[in-house]
CSV table of C-alpha atoms and ligand atoms in Angstrom, one decimal:
chain,number,residue,atom,x,y,z
A,26,MET,CA,-26.0,-0.6,9.1
A,27,ILE,CA,-28.0,-3.5,10.4
A,28,ILE,CA,-28.6,-3.8,14.1
A,29,VAL,CA,-29.4,-7.3,15.2
A,30,LEU,CA,-31.3,-7.5,18.5
A,31,LYS,CA,-31.1,-10.3,21.0
A,32,PRO,CA,-33.8,-13.0,20.9
A,33,HIS,CA,-37.0,-12.2,22.8
A,34,THR,CA,-36.3,-8.5,23.1
A,35,SER,CA,-39.3,-6.7,24.5
A,36,ASP,CA,-41.2,-4.2,22.3
A,37,GLN,CA,-40.2,-1.4,24.6
A,38,ALA,CA,-36.5,-2.3,24.3
A,39,VAL,CA,-36.8,-2.4,20.5
A,40,ALA,CA,-38.4,1.0,20.6
A,41,GLU,CA,-35.5,2.3,22.7
A,42,VAL,CA,-32.9,1.1,20.3
A,43,ALA,CA,-34.9,2.6,17.4
A,44,GLN,CA,-34.8,5.9,19.3
A,45,HIS,CA,-31.0,5.7,19.6
A,46,VAL,CA,-30.8,5.1,15.9
A,47,THR,CA,-32.9,8.2,15.2
A,48,ASP,CA,-30.8,10.3,17.7
A,49,LEU,CA,-27.7,9.4,15.7
A,50,GLY,CA,-29.3,10.8,12.5
A,51,TYR,CA,-30.6,7.6,10.8
A,52,THR,CA,-34.0,6.4,10.0
A,53,PRO,CA,-34.8,3.1,11.7
A,54,ARG,CA,-36.7,0.4,9.8
A,55,ILE,CA,-37.8,-2.4,12.2
A,56,ILE,CA,-37.9,-5.9,10.7
A,57,GLN,CA,-39.6,-8.5,12.9
A,58,GLY,CA,-38.3,-12.0,12.3
A,59,VAL,CA,-39.3,-15.3,13.9
A,60,GLU,CA,-36.3,-15.4,16.3
A,61,HIS,CA,-34.7,-12.0,15.9
A,62,THR,CA,-35.7,-8.5,15.4
A,63,VAL,CA,-33.4,-6.4,13.3
A,64,ILE,CA,-33.3,-2.7,12.7
A,65,ALA,CA,-32.0,-1.4,9.4
A,66,ALA,CA,-30.5,2.1,10.0
A,67,VAL,CA,-31.0,4.1,6.7
A,68,GLY,CA,-28.6,6.9,6.1
A,69,ASP,CA,-25.1,7.5,4.8
A,70,GLU,CA,-22.7,5.7,7.1
A,71,LEU,CA,-19.8,7.7,5.8
A,72,SER,CA,-21.1,11.1,6.8
A,73,HIS,CA,-23.1,10.1,9.9
A,74,ARG,CA,-22.0,9.3,13.4
A,75,SER,CA,-21.0,5.7,13.9
A,76,LEU,CA,-23.7,3.3,15.0
A,77,GLU,CA,-21.1,0.9,16.4
A,78,THR,CA,-21.7,2.5,19.8
A,79,LEU,CA,-25.1,0.7,19.9
A,80,GLN,CA,-23.1,-2.5,20.4
A,81,GLY,CA,-23.0,-1.5,24.0
A,82,LEU,CA,-26.8,-1.6,24.5
A,83,ASP,CA,-28.1,-4.7,26.4
A,84,ALA,CA,-30.7,-5.5,23.7
A,85,VAL,CA,-28.2,-5.5,20.8
A,86,ALA,CA,-26.6,-8.7,19.7
A,87,ASN,CA,-24.6,-7.4,16.7
A,88,VAL,CA,-24.1,-4.3,14.6
A,89,VAL,CA,-23.2,-5.1,11.0
A,90,PRO,CA,-21.9,-2.4,8.6
A,91,ILE,CA,-23.3,-2.5,5.0
A,92,GLN,CA,-21.2,0.3,3.5
A,93,LYS,CA,-17.4,0.1,3.2
A,94,ARG,CA,-15.2,2.4,5.2
A,95,TYR,CA,-13.7,3.8,2.0
A,96,LYS,CA,-15.4,5.7,-0.8
A,97,VAL,CA,-13.0,7.7,-3.1
A,98,ALA,CA,-10.7,4.6,-3.5
A,99,SER,CA,-13.6,2.4,-4.5
A,100,ARG,CA,-14.6,1.2,-8.0
A,101,GLU,CA,-18.2,2.4,-7.3
A,102,TYR,CA,-16.8,5.9,-7.1
A,103,HIS,CA,-14.5,5.5,-10.1
A,104,PRO,CA,-15.3,2.4,-12.2
A,105,ALA,CA,-12.3,2.5,-14.6
A,106,ASP,CA,-8.7,1.7,-13.7
A,107,SER,CA,-6.8,4.9,-12.8
A,108,CYS,CA,-3.6,5.8,-14.6
A,109,MET,CA,-1.1,8.0,-12.9
A,110,MET,CA,2.3,9.5,-13.6
A,111,ILE,CA,5.5,8.7,-11.8
A,112,GLY,CA,7.5,11.7,-13.1
A,113,PRO,CA,7.0,11.3,-16.9
A,114,TYR,CA,6.2,7.6,-16.7
A,115,PRO,CA,2.6,6.1,-16.5
A,116,ILE,CA,1.4,3.3,-14.3
A,117,GLY,CA,-2.1,1.7,-14.3
A,118,ALA,CA,-4.8,1.2,-16.9
A,119,GLY,CA,-2.6,-1.1,-19.0
A,120,HIS,CA,0.7,0.7,-18.2
A,121,PHE,CA,3.1,-1.5,-16.3
A,122,GLN,CA,6.2,-0.3,-14.5
A,123,VAL,CA,9.1,-2.3,-13.0
A,124,MET,CA,10.6,-0.1,-10.3
A,125,ALA,CA,14.0,-1.4,-9.2
A,126,GLY,CA,17.0,-0.3,-7.1
A,127,PRO,CA,18.9,-1.0,-4.0
A,128,CYS,CA,17.1,-1.4,-0.6
A,129,ALA,CA,19.3,1.5,0.7
A,130,ILE,CA,21.5,4.0,-1.0
A,131,GLU,CA,24.9,3.2,0.5
A,132,ASN,CA,27.4,5.4,-1.4
A,133,HIS,CA,27.9,7.0,-4.8
A,134,LYS,CA,29.5,4.1,-6.5
A,135,GLN,CA,27.0,1.5,-5.3
A,136,PHE,CA,24.0,3.5,-6.2
A,137,MET,CA,25.2,4.9,-9.6
A,138,THR,CA,26.4,1.4,-10.7
A,139,ALA,CA,22.9,0.0,-9.9
A,140,VAL,CA,21.2,2.8,-11.8
A,141,LYS,CA,23.5,2.2,-14.8
A,142,HIS,CA,22.7,-1.6,-14.8
A,143,LEU,CA,19.0,-1.1,-14.4
A,144,THR,CA,18.5,1.6,-16.9
A,145,ALA,CA,20.4,-0.6,-19.4
A,146,CYS,CA,17.5,-3.1,-18.9
A,147,GLY,CA,14.8,-0.4,-19.6
A,148,ILE,CA,14.0,0.5,-16.0
A,149,ARG,CA,12.6,4.0,-15.8
A,150,VAL,CA,11.7,4.2,-12.1
A,151,ILE,CA,14.5,3.7,-9.6
A,152,ARG,CA,14.0,2.9,-6.0
A,153,GLY,CA,16.5,3.6,-3.2
A,154,GLY,CA,16.1,4.2,0.5
A,155,ALA,CA,17.8,7.4,1.8
A,156,TYR,CA,16.0,7.0,5.2
A,157,LYS,CA,15.7,3.4,6.3
A,158,PRO,CA,13.3,2.1,9.0
A,159,ARG,CA,15.4,-0.6,10.6
A,160,THR,CA,14.3,-3.0,13.3
A,161,SER,CA,17.5,-2.5,15.2
A,162,PRO,CA,18.9,1.0,16.0
A,163,TYR,CA,22.4,-0.4,15.5
A,164,ASP,CA,21.7,-1.2,11.8
A,165,PHE,CA,22.5,1.1,8.9
A,166,GLN,CA,19.9,3.9,9.0
A,167,GLY,CA,20.5,5.2,5.5
A,168,LEU,CA,22.6,8.2,4.2
A,169,GLY,CA,19.8,10.7,4.8
A,170,GLU,CA,20.3,13.9,2.9
A,171,GLU,CA,23.3,12.6,1.1
A,172,GLY,CA,21.1,9.8,-0.3
A,173,LEU,CA,18.6,12.4,-1.5
A,174,GLU,CA,21.4,14.1,-3.4
A,175,LEU,CA,22.3,10.9,-5.1
A,176,LEU,CA,18.7,10.4,-6.1
A,177,ALA,CA,18.8,13.9,-7.7
A,178,GLU,CA,22.0,13.0,-9.5
A,179,ALA,CA,20.5,9.8,-10.9
A,180,LYS,CA,17.5,11.8,-12.2
A,181,ALA,CA,19.7,14.4,-13.8
A,182,GLU,CA,22.1,11.9,-15.4
A,183,TYR,CA,19.7,9.1,-16.5
A,184,GLY,CA,16.3,10.8,-16.8
A,185,VAL,CA,14.8,8.3,-14.4
A,186,ALA,CA,12.0,8.9,-11.9
A,187,VAL,CA,12.7,8.0,-8.3
A,188,VAL,CA,10.8,6.5,-5.5
A,189,THR,CA,12.0,6.7,-1.9
A,190,GLU,CA,10.5,6.3,1.6
A,191,ILE,CA,9.4,9.1,4.0
A,192,VAL,CA,9.7,7.7,7.5
A,193,GLY,CA,8.6,10.8,9.4
A,194,VAL,CA,6.8,14.1,9.1
A,195,THR,CA,10.0,16.1,9.5
A,196,HIS,CA,11.3,14.7,6.2
A,197,VAL,CA,8.3,15.4,4.1
A,198,GLU,CA,9.5,18.6,2.6
A,199,LYS,CA,13.1,17.6,1.7
A,200,VAL,CA,12.1,14.1,0.4
A,201,SER,CA,9.3,15.4,-1.8
A,202,ALA,CA,11.6,18.0,-3.3
A,203,VAL,CA,13.5,15.1,-5.0
A,204,ALA,CA,11.2,12.1,-5.1
A,205,ASP,CA,8.7,11.6,-8.0
A,206,LEU,CA,6.9,8.9,-5.9
A,207,LEU,CA,6.7,9.1,-2.1
A,208,GLN,CA,6.8,5.7,-0.4
A,209,ILE,CA,5.0,5.0,2.8
A,210,GLY,CA,6.6,1.9,4.3
A,211,ALA,CA,4.8,-1.0,5.9
A,212,ARG,CA,5.5,0.2,9.4
A,213,ASN,CA,3.8,3.5,8.7
A,214,CYS,CA,0.8,2.2,6.8
A,215,GLN,CA,-1.5,3.3,9.6
A,216,ASN,CA,0.4,6.4,10.7
A,217,TYR,CA,-2.5,8.7,9.9
A,218,HIS,CA,-0.8,11.9,10.8
A,219,LEU,CA,2.1,11.1,8.4
A,220,LEU,CA,-0.4,10.1,5.7
A,221,GLU,CA,-2.2,13.4,6.0
A,222,CYS,CA,1.1,15.4,5.9
A,223,VAL,CA,2.4,13.4,2.9
A,224,ALA,CA,-0.9,13.7,1.0
A,225,GLN,CA,-0.8,17.5,1.2
A,226,VAL,CA,2.4,17.6,-0.9
A,227,GLY,CA,0.3,16.6,-3.9
A,228,LYS,CA,2.8,14.1,-5.3
A,229,PRO,CA,1.9,10.5,-6.0
A,230,VAL,CA,2.2,8.2,-3.0
A,231,MET,CA,2.9,4.4,-2.9
A,232,LEU,CA,1.3,3.0,0.2
A,233,LYS,CA,2.7,-0.3,1.3
A,234,ARG,CA,0.4,-2.6,3.2
A,235,GLY,CA,1.3,-3.0,6.8
A,236,MET,CA,2.5,-6.4,8.0
A,237,ALA,CA,-0.6,-6.9,10.1
A,238,THR,CA,-3.2,-4.7,8.3
A,239,THR,CA,-6.3,-6.2,6.8
A,240,ILE,CA,-7.1,-5.3,3.2
A,241,GLU,CA,-9.8,-3.0,4.4
A,242,GLU,CA,-7.5,-1.2,6.7
A,243,TRP,CA,-4.9,-0.9,3.9
A,244,ILE,CA,-7.4,0.6,1.5
A,245,SER,CA,-8.8,2.8,4.2
A,246,ALA,CA,-5.3,4.2,4.8
A,247,GLY,CA,-5.2,4.9,1.0
A,248,GLU,CA,-8.5,6.7,1.5
A,249,TYR,CA,-6.8,9.0,4.0
A,250,LEU,CA,-4.3,10.0,1.3
A,251,LEU,CA,-7.1,10.5,-1.2
A,252,VAL,CA,-9.3,12.7,1.0
A,253,ASN,CA,-6.3,14.8,2.2
A,254,GLY,CA,-5.3,16.0,-1.2
A,255,CYS,CA,-3.3,13.2,-2.9
A,256,PRO,CA,-5.3,12.0,-6.0
A,257,ASN,CA,-2.6,9.6,-7.1
A,258,VAL,CA,-2.3,6.7,-4.7
A,259,ILE,CA,-0.6,3.4,-5.6
A,260,LEU,CA,-1.1,0.4,-3.3
A,261,CYS,CA,1.7,-2.1,-2.7
A,262,GLU,CA,1.4,-5.6,-1.3
A,263,ARG,CA,4.7,-6.6,0.3
A,264,GLY,CA,3.9,-9.7,2.3
A,265,ILE,CA,2.2,-10.0,5.6
A,266,ARG,CA,3.2,-11.7,8.9
A,267,THR,CA,1.8,-15.2,9.3
A,268,PHE,CA,2.9,-18.3,11.1
A,269,GLU,CA,5.1,-19.3,8.1
A,270,THR,CA,8.9,-19.0,8.5
A,271,ALA,CA,10.1,-20.3,5.1
A,272,THR,CA,9.6,-16.9,3.6
A,273,ARG,CA,10.2,-13.5,5.2
A,274,GLY,CA,6.6,-12.5,4.8
A,275,THR,CA,3.6,-14.3,3.2
A,276,LEU,CA,2.9,-12.6,-0.1
A,277,ASP,CA,-0.8,-12.2,-0.2
A,278,VAL,CA,-1.6,-12.5,-3.9
A,279,GLY,CA,-5.3,-12.6,-3.0
A,280,ALA,CA,-4.9,-9.1,-1.6
A,281,ILE,CA,-3.6,-7.9,-5.0
A,282,ALA,CA,-6.7,-9.4,-6.7
A,283,VAL,CA,-9.0,-8.0,-4.1
A,284,ALA,CA,-7.4,-4.5,-4.2
A,285,LYS,CA,-7.8,-4.6,-8.0
A,286,GLN,CA,-11.5,-5.5,-7.7
A,287,GLU,CA,-12.3,-3.1,-4.9
A,288,THR,CA,-10.4,-0.1,-6.0
A,289,HIS,CA,-9.5,1.8,-9.2
A,290,LEU,CA,-5.9,2.4,-7.9
A,291,PRO,CA,-2.8,0.9,-9.5
A,292,VAL,CA,-1.5,-2.0,-7.4
A,293,VAL,CA,2.1,-3.1,-7.3
A,294,VAL,CA,3.8,-6.2,-5.9
A,295,ASP,CA,7.0,-6.1,-3.8
A,296,PRO,CA,8.3,-9.6,-4.1
A,297,SER,CA,11.6,-8.8,-2.3
A,298,HIS,CA,10.4,-8.1,1.2
A,299,ALA,CA,7.9,-11.0,0.9
A,300,ALA,CA,10.5,-13.4,-0.2
A,301,GLY,CA,13.5,-12.5,2.0
A,302,LYS,CA,15.7,-14.5,-0.3
A,303,ARG,CA,16.8,-14.1,-3.9
A,304,SER,CA,15.7,-17.5,-5.2
A,305,LEU,CA,12.0,-16.7,-4.4
A,306,VAL,CA,11.9,-13.1,-5.7
A,307,LEU,CA,11.1,-14.0,-9.4
A,308,PRO,CA,8.4,-16.6,-8.7
A,309,LEU,CA,6.7,-14.2,-6.3
A,310,ALA,CA,7.0,-11.3,-8.8
A,311,LEU,CA,5.3,-13.5,-11.4
A,312,ALA,CA,2.6,-14.5,-9.0
A,313,GLY,CA,1.8,-10.9,-8.3
A,314,VAL,CA,1.7,-10.0,-12.0
A,315,ALA,CA,-0.6,-13.0,-12.6
A,316,ALA,CA,-2.9,-11.8,-9.8
A,317,GLY,CA,-3.3,-8.4,-11.6
A,318,ALA,CA,-0.5,-6.1,-10.4
A,319,ASP,CA,0.2,-3.0,-12.4
A,320,GLY,CA,3.8,-3.0,-11.5
A,321,ILE,CA,6.6,-4.5,-9.5
A,322,ILE,CA,9.0,-2.8,-7.0
A,323,VAL,CA,12.0,-5.0,-6.6
A,324,GLU,CA,15.4,-4.6,-4.8
A,325,ALA,CA,18.5,-4.8,-6.9
A,326,HIS,CA,22.1,-4.2,-5.8
A,327,PRO,CA,25.5,-4.3,-7.7
A,328,ASP,CA,27.0,-6.4,-4.9
A,329,PRO,CA,24.1,-8.1,-2.9
A,330,VAL,CA,26.4,-10.1,-0.7
A,331,ASN,CA,27.9,-7.0,0.8
A,332,ALA,CA,24.7,-4.9,0.9
A,333,LEU,CA,24.2,-3.0,4.1
A,334,SER,CA,20.5,-4.0,4.4
A,335,ASP,CA,18.4,-6.8,3.1
A,336,ALA,CA,21.4,-8.5,1.5
A,337,ALA,CA,19.8,-11.9,1.0
A,338,GLN,CA,16.9,-10.7,-1.1
A,339,GLN,CA,18.5,-8.2,-3.5
A,340,TRP,CA,18.8,-9.2,-7.1
A,341,PRO,CA,22.2,-8.7,-8.7
A,342,SER,CA,21.7,-5.5,-10.7
A,343,ASP,CA,24.2,-6.7,-13.4
A,344,GLN,CA,21.9,-9.6,-14.0
A,345,PHE,CA,18.7,-7.7,-14.1
A,346,SER,CA,18.0,-8.6,-17.7
A,347,VAL,CA,17.3,-12.2,-16.5
A,348,PHE,CA,14.5,-10.8,-14.3
A,349,MET,CA,13.1,-8.6,-17.0
A,350,GLU,CA,13.1,-11.4,-19.6
A,351,ALA,CA,11.0,-13.6,-17.3
A,352,VAL,CA,8.5,-10.8,-16.5
A,353,ARG,CA,8.0,-9.2,-19.9
A,354,PRO,CA,6.2,-12.1,-21.6
A,355,LEU,CA,3.7,-12.5,-18.7
A,356,VAL,CA,3.0,-8.8,-18.7
A,357,ALA,CA,2.4,-8.9,-22.4
A,358,LEU,CA,0.2,-11.9,-22.1
A,359,LEU,CA,-2.0,-10.0,-19.7
A,360,GLY,CA,-2.4,-7.2,-22.3
A,361,LYS,CA,-0.2,-4.6,-20.5
A,362,SER,CA,2.8,-2.8,-21.8
A,363,VAL,CA,6.0,-2.4,-19.8
A,364,GLY,CA,7.2,1.2,-19.4
B,11,PEP,C1,11.8,-1.0,1.7
B,11,PEP,O1,11.1,-0.9,0.7
B,11,PEP,O2,13.0,-1.0,1.7
B,11,PEP,C2,11.1,-1.3,3.0
B,11,PEP,C3,11.6,-1.0,4.1
B,11,PEP,O3,9.9,-1.9,2.8
B,11,PEP,P1,8.7,-2.3,3.8
B,11,PEP,O4,8.2,-0.9,4.3
B,11,PEP,O5,7.8,-3.0,2.9
B,11,PEP,O6,9.3,-3.1,4.9
B,12,MN,MN1,14.6,-3.5,1.9
């Protein structure tokens, strides 16, 4: 941490701030400038008490952190790309996965038809929401346990791995009994108690970026999972909230590139929730891949027009080969292999 003092701070006030730094367990190094005096606080910011409290002292102009708020997620900690398994299927370090399926599991026919179409296109990881976080309480909330049973049936029948969302701590046990990859949705990105509970299960977790979380907050949320017992964390960029209304969210492709540079974790792109409409899903997926994503999670439904949630953005599952034919060459060009 660097503590910048206000101009013309008296020697006595500098000494008082330095004493506070010592009291918090750091070694203060005073650097006298022409205008400003700064104090470098030497010590591990991750294991010491926060120096940000010094911001409240009259003599202090600014407190500037030098270390990042995350460690285990960082490339400094683990320089190589991490590869992890979703059931029997790898993602990261050159392995690319397209995860696809309906937004919500609605009934047996709808879900199994989607799985049949998608597996025919080579999809090995199927998505499907059993518990849905909906903006309105009057909207379809998901089939719940019946949806989990359908996920289990798809696994048994097609040998796929499945990813589904955990919306609350009371669901952790039953969802993790079926899911190969546990999804934390955008609305829960910073629900730290849920993150801790989900991490303790030990299964891989896909952490979606919150609609209004900075990249640092998103990666720090991933750090919660890592330090609480989940070694396999996948980050997912799904669009953030901006002033723009032409798309549902603004896909932050820069965040994909930053997350790839800053962390060793696989990063996936969710073009569906960023796009909000079908015609934009493929271009956004390709943009995410070009920015360095290790996978895509995309919504596909056998009858999108009549979908009970996110109807406008779901790809028709019987035409999923069109999506795959566009994605495969770009993934190959970037030196990764699909599946
Ligand atoms: C979803 O994947 O269906 C979903 C609700 O996504 P998000 O949390 O990104 O809104
Ligand atoms: Mn959805």
